[in-house]
Every structure is written in structure tokens, then in C-alpha cells.
Tab-separated table of C-alpha atoms in Angstrom:
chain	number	residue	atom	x	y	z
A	1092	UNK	CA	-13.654	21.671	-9.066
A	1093	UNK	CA	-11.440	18.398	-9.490
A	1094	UNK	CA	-10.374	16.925	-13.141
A	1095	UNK	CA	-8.921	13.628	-13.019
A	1096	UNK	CA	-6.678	13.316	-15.431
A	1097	UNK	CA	-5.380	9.653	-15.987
A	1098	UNK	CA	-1.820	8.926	-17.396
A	1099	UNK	CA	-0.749	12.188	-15.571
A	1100	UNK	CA	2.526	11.534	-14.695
A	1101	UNK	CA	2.958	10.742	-18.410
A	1102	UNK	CA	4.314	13.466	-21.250
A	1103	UNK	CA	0.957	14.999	-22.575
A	1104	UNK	CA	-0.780	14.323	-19.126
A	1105	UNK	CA	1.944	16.318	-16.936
A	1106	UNK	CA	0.814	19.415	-19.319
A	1107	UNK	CA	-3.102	18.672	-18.863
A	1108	UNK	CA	-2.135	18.922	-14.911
A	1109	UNK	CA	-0.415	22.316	-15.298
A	1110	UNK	CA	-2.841	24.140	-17.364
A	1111	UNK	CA	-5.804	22.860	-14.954
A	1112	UNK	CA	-3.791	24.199	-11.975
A	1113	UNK	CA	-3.265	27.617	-13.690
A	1114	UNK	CA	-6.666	28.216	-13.939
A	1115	UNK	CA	-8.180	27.285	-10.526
A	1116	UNK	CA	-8.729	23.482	-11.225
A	1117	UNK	CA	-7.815	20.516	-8.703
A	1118	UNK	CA	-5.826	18.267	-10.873
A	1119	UNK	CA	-5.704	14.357	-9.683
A	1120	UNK	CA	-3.581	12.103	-10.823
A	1121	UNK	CA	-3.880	8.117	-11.306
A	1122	UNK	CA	-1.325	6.364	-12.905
A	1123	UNK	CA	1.340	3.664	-11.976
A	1124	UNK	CA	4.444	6.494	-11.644
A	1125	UNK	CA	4.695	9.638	-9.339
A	1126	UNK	CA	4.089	13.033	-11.405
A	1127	UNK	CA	7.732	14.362	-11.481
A	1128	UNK	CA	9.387	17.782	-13.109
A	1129	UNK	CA	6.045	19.957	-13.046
A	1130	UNK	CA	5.375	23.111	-11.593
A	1131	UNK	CA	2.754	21.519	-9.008
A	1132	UNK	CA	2.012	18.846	-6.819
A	1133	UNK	CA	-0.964	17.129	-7.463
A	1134	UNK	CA	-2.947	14.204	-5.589
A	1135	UNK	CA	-1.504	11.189	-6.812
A	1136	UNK	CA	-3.373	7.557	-6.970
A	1137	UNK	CA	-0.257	5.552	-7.743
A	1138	UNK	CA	-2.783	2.763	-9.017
A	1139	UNK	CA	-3.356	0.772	-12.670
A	1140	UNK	CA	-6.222	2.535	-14.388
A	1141	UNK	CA	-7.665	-1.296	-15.024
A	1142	UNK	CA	-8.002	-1.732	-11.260
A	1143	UNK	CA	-11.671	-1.299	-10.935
A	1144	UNK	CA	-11.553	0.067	-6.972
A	1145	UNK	CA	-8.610	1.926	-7.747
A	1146	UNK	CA	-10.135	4.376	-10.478
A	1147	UNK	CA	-13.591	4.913	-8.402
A	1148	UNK	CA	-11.199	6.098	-5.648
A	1149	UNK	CA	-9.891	8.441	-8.211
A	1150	UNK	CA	-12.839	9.488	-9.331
A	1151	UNK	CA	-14.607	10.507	-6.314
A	1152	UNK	CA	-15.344	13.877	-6.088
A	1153	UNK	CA	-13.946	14.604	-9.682
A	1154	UNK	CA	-16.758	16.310	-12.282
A	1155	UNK	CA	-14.470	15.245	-14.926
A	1156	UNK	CA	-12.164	12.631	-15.991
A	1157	UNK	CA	-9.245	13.061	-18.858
A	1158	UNK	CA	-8.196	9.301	-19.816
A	1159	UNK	CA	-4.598	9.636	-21.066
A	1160	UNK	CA	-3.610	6.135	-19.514
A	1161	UNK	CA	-2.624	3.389	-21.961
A	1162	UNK	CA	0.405	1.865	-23.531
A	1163	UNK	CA	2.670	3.397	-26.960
A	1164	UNK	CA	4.489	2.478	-29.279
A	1165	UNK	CA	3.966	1.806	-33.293
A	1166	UNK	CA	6.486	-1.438	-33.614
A	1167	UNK	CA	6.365	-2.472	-30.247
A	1168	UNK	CA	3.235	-3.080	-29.279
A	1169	UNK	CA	3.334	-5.732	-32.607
A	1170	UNK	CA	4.682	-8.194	-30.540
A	1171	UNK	CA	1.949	-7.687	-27.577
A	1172	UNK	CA	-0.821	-7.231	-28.369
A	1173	UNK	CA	-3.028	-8.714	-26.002
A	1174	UNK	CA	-1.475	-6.650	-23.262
A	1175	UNK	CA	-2.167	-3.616	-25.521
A	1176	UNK	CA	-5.522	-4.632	-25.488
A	1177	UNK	CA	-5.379	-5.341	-21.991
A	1178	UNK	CA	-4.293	-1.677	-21.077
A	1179	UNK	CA	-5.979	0.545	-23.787
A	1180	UNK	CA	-9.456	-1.001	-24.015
A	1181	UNK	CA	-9.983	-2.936	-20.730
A	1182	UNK	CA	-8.489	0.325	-19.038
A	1183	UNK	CA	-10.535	2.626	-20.747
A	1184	UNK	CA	-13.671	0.496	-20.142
A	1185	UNK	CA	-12.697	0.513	-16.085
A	1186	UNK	CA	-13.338	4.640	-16.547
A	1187	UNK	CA	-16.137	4.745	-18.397
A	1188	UNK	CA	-17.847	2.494	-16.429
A	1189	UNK	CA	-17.497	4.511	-13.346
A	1190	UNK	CA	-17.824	7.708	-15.310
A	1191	UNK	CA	-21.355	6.389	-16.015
A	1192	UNK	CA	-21.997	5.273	-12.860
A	1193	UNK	CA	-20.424	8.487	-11.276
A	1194	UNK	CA	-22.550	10.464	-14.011
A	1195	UNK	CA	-19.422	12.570	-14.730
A	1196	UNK	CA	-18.066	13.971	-18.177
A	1197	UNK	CA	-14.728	12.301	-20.239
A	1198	UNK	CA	-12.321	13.608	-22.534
A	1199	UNK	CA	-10.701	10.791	-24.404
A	1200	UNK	CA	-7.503	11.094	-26.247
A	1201	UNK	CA	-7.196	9.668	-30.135
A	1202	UNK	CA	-4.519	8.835	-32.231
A	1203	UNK	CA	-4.085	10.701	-35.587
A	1204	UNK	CA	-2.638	7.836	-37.968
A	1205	UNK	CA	-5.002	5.060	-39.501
A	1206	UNK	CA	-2.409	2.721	-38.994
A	1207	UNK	CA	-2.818	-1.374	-38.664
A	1208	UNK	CA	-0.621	-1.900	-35.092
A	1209	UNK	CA	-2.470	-2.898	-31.742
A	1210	UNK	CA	-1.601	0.404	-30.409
A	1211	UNK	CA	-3.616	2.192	-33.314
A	1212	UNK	CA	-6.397	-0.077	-33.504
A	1213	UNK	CA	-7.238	-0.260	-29.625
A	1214	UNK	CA	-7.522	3.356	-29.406
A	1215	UNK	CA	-9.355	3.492	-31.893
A	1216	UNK	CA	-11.361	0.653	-30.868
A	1217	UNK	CA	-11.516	2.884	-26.736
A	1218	UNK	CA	-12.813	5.621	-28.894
A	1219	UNK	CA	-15.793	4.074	-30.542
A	1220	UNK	CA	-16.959	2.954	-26.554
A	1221	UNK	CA	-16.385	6.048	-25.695
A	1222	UNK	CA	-18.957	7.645	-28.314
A	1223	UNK	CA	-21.158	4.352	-27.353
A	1224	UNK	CA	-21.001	5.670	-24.220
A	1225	UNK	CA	-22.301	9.202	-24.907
A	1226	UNK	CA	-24.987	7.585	-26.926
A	1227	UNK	CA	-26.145	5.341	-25.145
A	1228	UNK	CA	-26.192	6.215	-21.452
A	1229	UNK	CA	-26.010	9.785	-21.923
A	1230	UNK	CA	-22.577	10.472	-20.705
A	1231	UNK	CA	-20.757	13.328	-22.137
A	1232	UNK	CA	-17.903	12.009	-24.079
A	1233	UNK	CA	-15.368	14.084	-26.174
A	1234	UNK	CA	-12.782	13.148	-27.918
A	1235	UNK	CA	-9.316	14.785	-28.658
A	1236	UNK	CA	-7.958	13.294	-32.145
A	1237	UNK	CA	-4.262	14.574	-31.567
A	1238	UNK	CA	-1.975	14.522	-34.115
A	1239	UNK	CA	1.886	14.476	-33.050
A	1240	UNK	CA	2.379	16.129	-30.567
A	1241	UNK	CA	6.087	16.799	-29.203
A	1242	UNK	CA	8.122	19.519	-27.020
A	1243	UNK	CA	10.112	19.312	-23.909
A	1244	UNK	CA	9.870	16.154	-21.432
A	1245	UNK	CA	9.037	13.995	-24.140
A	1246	UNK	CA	10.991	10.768	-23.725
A	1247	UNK	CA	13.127	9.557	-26.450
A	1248	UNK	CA	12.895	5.732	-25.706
A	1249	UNK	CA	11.944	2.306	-27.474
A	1250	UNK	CA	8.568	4.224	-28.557
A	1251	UNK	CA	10.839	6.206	-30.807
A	1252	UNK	CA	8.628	9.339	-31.170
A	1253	UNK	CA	9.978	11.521	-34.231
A	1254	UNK	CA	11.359	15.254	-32.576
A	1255	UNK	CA	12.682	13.487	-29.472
A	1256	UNK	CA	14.424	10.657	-31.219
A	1257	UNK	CA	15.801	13.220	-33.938
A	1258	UNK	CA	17.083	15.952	-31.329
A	1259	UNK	CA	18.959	13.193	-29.297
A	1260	UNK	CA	20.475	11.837	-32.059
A	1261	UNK	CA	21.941	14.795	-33.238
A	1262	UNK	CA	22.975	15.886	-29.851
A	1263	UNK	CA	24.887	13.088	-29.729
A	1264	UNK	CA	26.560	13.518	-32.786
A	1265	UNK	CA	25.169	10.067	-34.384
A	1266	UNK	CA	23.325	10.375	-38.097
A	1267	UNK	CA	19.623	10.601	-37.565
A	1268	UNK	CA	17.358	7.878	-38.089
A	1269	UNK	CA	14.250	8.326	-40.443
A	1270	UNK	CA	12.180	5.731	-41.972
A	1271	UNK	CA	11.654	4.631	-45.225
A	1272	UNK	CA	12.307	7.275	-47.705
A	1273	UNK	CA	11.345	10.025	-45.555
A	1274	UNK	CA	8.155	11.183	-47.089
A	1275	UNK	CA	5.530	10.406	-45.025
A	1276	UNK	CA	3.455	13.709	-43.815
A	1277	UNK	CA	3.265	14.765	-40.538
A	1278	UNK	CA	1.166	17.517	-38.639
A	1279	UNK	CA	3.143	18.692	-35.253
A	1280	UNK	CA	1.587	20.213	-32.372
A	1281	UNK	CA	3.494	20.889	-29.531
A	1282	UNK	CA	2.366	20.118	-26.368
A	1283	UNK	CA	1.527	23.092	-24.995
A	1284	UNK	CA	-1.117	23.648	-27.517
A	1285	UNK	CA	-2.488	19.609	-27.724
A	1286	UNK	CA	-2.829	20.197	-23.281
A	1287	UNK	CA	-4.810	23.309	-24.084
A	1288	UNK	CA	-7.744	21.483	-26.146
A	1289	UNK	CA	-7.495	18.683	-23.790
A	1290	UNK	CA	-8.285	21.040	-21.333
A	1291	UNK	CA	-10.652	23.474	-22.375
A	1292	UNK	CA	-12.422	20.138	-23.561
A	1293	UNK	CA	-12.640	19.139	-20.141
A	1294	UNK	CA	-14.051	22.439	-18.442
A	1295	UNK	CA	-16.113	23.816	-21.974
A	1296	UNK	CA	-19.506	24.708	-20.483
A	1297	UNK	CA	-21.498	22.844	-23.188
A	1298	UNK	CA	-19.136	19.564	-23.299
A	1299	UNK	CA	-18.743	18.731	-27.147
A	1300	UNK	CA	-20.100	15.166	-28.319
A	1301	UNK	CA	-17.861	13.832	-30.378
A	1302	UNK	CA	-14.491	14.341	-32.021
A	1303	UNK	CA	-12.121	17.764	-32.263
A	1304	UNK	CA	-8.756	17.323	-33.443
A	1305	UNK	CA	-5.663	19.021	-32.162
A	1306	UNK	CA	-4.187	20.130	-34.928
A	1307	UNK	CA	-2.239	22.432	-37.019
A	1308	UNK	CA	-3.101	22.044	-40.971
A	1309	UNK	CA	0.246	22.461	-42.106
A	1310	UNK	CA	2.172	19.184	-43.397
A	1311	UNK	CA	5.993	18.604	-42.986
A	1312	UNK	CA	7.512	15.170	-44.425
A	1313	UNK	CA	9.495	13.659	-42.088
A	1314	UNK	CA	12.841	14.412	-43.737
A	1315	UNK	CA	12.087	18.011	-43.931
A	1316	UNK	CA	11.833	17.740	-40.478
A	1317	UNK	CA	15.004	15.962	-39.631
A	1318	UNK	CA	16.873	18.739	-41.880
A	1319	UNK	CA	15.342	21.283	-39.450
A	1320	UNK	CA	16.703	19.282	-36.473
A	1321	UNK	CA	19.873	18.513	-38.269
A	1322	UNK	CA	20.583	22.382	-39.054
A	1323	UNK	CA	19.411	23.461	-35.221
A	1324	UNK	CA	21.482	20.898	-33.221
A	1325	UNK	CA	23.982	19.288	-35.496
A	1326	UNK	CA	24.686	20.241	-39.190
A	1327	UNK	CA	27.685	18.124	-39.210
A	1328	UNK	CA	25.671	14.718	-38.968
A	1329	UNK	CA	24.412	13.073	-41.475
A	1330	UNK	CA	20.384	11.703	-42.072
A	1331	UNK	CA	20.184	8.160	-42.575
A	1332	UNK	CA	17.624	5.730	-44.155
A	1333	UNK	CA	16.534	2.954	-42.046
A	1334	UNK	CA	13.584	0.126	-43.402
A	1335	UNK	CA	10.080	0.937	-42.473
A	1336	UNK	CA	8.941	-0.243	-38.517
A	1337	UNK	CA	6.528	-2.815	-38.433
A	1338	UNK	CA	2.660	-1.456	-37.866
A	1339	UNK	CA	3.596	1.760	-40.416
A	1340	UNK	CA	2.956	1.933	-43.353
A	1341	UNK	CA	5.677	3.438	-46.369
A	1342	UNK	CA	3.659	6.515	-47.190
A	1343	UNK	CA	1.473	7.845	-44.477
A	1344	UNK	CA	-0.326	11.740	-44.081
A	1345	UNK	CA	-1.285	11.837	-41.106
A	1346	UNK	CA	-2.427	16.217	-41.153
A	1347	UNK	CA	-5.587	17.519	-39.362
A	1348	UNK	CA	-7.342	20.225	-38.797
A	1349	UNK	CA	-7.889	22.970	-36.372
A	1350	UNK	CA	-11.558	24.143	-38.010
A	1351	UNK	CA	-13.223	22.688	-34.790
A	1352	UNK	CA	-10.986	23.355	-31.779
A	1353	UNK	CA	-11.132	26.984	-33.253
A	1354	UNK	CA	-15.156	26.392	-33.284
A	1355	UNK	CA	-16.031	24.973	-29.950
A	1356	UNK	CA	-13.162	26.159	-28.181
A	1357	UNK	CA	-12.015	29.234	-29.886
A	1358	UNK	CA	-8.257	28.309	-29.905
A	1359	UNK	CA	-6.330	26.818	-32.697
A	1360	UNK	CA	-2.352	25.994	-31.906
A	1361	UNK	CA	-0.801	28.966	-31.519
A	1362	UNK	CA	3.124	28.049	-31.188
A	1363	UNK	CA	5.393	28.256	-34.845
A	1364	UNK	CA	6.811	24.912	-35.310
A	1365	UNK	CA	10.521	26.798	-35.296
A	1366	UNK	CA	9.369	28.548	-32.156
A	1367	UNK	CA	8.326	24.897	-30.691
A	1368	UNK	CA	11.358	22.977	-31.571
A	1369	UNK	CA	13.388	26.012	-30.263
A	1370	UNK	CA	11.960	25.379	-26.691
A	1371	UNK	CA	12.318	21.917	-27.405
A	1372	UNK	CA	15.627	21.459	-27.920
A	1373	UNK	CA	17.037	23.999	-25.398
A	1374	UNK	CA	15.046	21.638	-22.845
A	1375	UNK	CA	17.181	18.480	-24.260
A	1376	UNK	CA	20.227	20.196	-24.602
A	1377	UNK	CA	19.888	21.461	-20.403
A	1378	UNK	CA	19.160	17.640	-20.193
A	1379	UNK	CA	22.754	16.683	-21.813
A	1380	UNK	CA	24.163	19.847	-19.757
A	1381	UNK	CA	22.796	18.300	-16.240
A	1382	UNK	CA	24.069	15.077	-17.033
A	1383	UNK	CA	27.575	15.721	-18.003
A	1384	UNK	CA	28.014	17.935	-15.113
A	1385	UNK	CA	26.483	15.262	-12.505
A	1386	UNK	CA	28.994	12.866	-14.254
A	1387	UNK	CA	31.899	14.738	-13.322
């Protein structure tokens, strides 16, 4: 069997790939950059998921597709929306059209927050076609409502994802950066776990219509988890206070629940939140470790 799983050269996709290679899957790629770091080689259409041609090539021969393709970022994508639009919507459009055409099953990805910023919104927006989709023209659609996820190869860049930015910080010995005042709720699954659902959502022999979120239940606020971060890497730098990014709001929960992985899949997250930021920073730290010796 072959899963195409768009967006996987990206940090939740590269784990989809894996865990459909362990168990017997043909994993292929579309997406703009080369998968790189994982522990297989998968067909690769190095191709822009809104390129019509481009995306039935990928498809062909797949019983399954796994849209993870699309642009980030809270703050950022404030200032573009219409490419945001451009990417999450009119990309996600591209593969359900062929999907239906193709007669083959998706697995969408959802955002946990409720948040008013393009990137929120047009996923949102991709999800509602999606269940359109199933409804309407009878193609199976299910969609993963992840909440956030995080462990090793996650980028710390301009998206400025919570764990990675935190860990980074601290490894560098700068104060970390949370903000507002810190108390905004947060549910995190690593990545490990969130690639499992994704998964078994893909290959579950009745596909599920509708929405399962990858979740854990348990709520940290943000500043208890910079304290854990701080007291892992760095207890000698201090947490800092910066204004609220546009697109967020001041006092957020964004906490889910595993009651339905656990019913259609029978698997809830299994990995401790110390146990996950453990692996997590140990993969940052061999980071800083590879770098400082290449510098010499």
C-alpha cells in the first residue's frame, strides 16, 4: 500500500513517514524540500501541493493521502494573508479534488487554538471542505485536531513554536521569552504520539468521519512550562515577559482530549511530558554539540 503524506519533509510529516515505513507502508512524499534526517528514504515529489499536475502525480497509486502541507506561524502570517490563503486553502482544495476524483481516503491535520490569525482561520476554513467533502461526494475525510505538538527536529525559527524556542534559548544562556503574563493553557503532545493518530487515521479499517483530536487532557500554563525548561537546560537564566504576538489572544486554553483517539483508534499519547522534553532536549543539545565541533 502507498500513503501520501504531503508536507513530509516538514516536522510532524517526517514522523507520519517513519511510522508508515515501520509498519509495511510505502510512504510518498510531496512537498517543496527533500525529506532529510529520517530513518528512510522515501519517494519524493519535490513539487507545490497547489500545482494541480503535480499532486495527481503524487497521488497515483496512493489509497491514501495525509495533507500536512501549508504555511505556520501565529504573528507572521498577519502580515500575509492572502498567501496564507493561497497555500492552506487553495492547496488543500488541489488534494481534495484529486482525492475525489482518485476516490481515495484523507486525513487532514487541524489546529487546536480558536485563534483570529490567517493561519488559524484557513485551516480551519481547509477543514470545513474537507468534511464538505466527505459529505458531499462521499470521500472519506478525517480529521486530526492536534494540539501542540513538539519533540526533536522541531525548528526553532520566526514561527516561534513554544518547547523549541524555550530549549534554545536557554541553551544559549539568553532569558526565555514567554508572552504576556504567562498563563495561557497549553496541552503538549509530542510528536511521536500526534504521528501515531495521524497514522493509524490513515490505515484504520473503518476510516473515521469527522474529527479526533490528538491530545493529552492535562493543561500546563506556559510559564510552568518555561520553569521546566529553565530547571532542565539552564537554571541560571532568567524568564522574561515579552507583549502578546499579534493573532493571540492574552488568555488562551487551548487542552483537548484523548476520549476519541482512545475510541476509534485505541491509543491515547503515551509519552510523560518530562519523558518527552527529556528526548527533546538531548536532541537540541547534540544539535549545539555538532555545531560547535564543526566550527572548530
Amino acid at each position: 500500500m502507498r500513503v501520501l503524506v504531503t508536507g513530509g519533509s516538514g516536522f510532524i510529516g517526517g514522523y507520519v513517514v517513519e511510522w508508515l515505513a515501520r509498519r509495511g507502508v510505502e510512504p510518498v512524499v510531496l512537498d517543496l524540500v527533500r525529506p532529510k534526517g529520517l530513518a528512510v528514504d522515501p519517494v519524493h515529489h519535490r513539487a507545490d501541493v497547489r500545482d494541480p499536475q503535480a499532486v495527481a502525480a503524487a497521488m497515483e497509486g496512493c489509497g491514501v493521502v495525509v495533507h500536512l502541507a501549508g504555511v505556520l506561524g501565529t504573528d507572521l502570517t498577519v502580515d500575509s494573508p492572502v498567501e496564507t490563503v493561497d497555500n492552506n486553502l487553495i492547496g488543500t482544495l488541489r488534494v481534495l479534488e484529486e482525492a475525489k476524483r482518485r476516490r481515495v481516503r484523507v486525513v487532514l491535520i487541524n489546529v487546536g487554538n480558536d485563534w483570529d490569525n490567517p493561519y488559524t482561520i484557513t485551516k480551519q476554513a481547509a477543514v470545513r471542505f474537507g468534511l464538505m467533502y466527505d459529505r458531499e461526494f462521499g470521500i472519506p475525510v478525517t480529521v486530526v485536531r492536534a494540539m501542540n505538538g513538539y519533540g526533536p527536529r522541531q525548528k526553532a525559527d520566526e514561527t516561534k513554536k513554544l518547547v523549541p524556542t524555550l530549549i534554545c534559548a536557554a541553551l544559549r544562556g539568553e532569558p526565555l521569552p514567554v508572552y504576556g503574563d504567562g498563563e495561557q493553557e497549553v496541552d503538549l503532545v509530542y510528536v511521536e504520539d500526534v504521528a501515531e493518530i495521524l497514522g493509524r487515521a490513515a490505515l484504520a479499517p473503518d476510516p473515521v468521519h469527522g474529527q479526533v483530536e490528538a491530545a493529552t487532557g492535562q493543561a500546563m500554563r506556559v510559564n510552568e512550562v518555561a520553569e521546566c525548561i529553565r530547571q532542565l537546560v539552564n537554571p541560571a537564566v532568567p524568564i522574561v515577559h515579552l507583549p502578546m504576538r499579534r493573532g493571540e489572544p492574552a488568555r488562551s486554553r487551548t487542552v483537548g482530549s484523548p476520549a476519541d483517539a482512545a475510541r476509534h483508534f485505541g491509543y491515547v499519547p503515551a509519552t510523560p511530558f518530562q519523558e518527552g522534553l527529556r528526548r527533546t532536549v538531548e536532541w537540541y543539545r547534540s544539535r549545539q554539540r555538532a555545531t560547535a565541533e564543526a566550527a572548530v
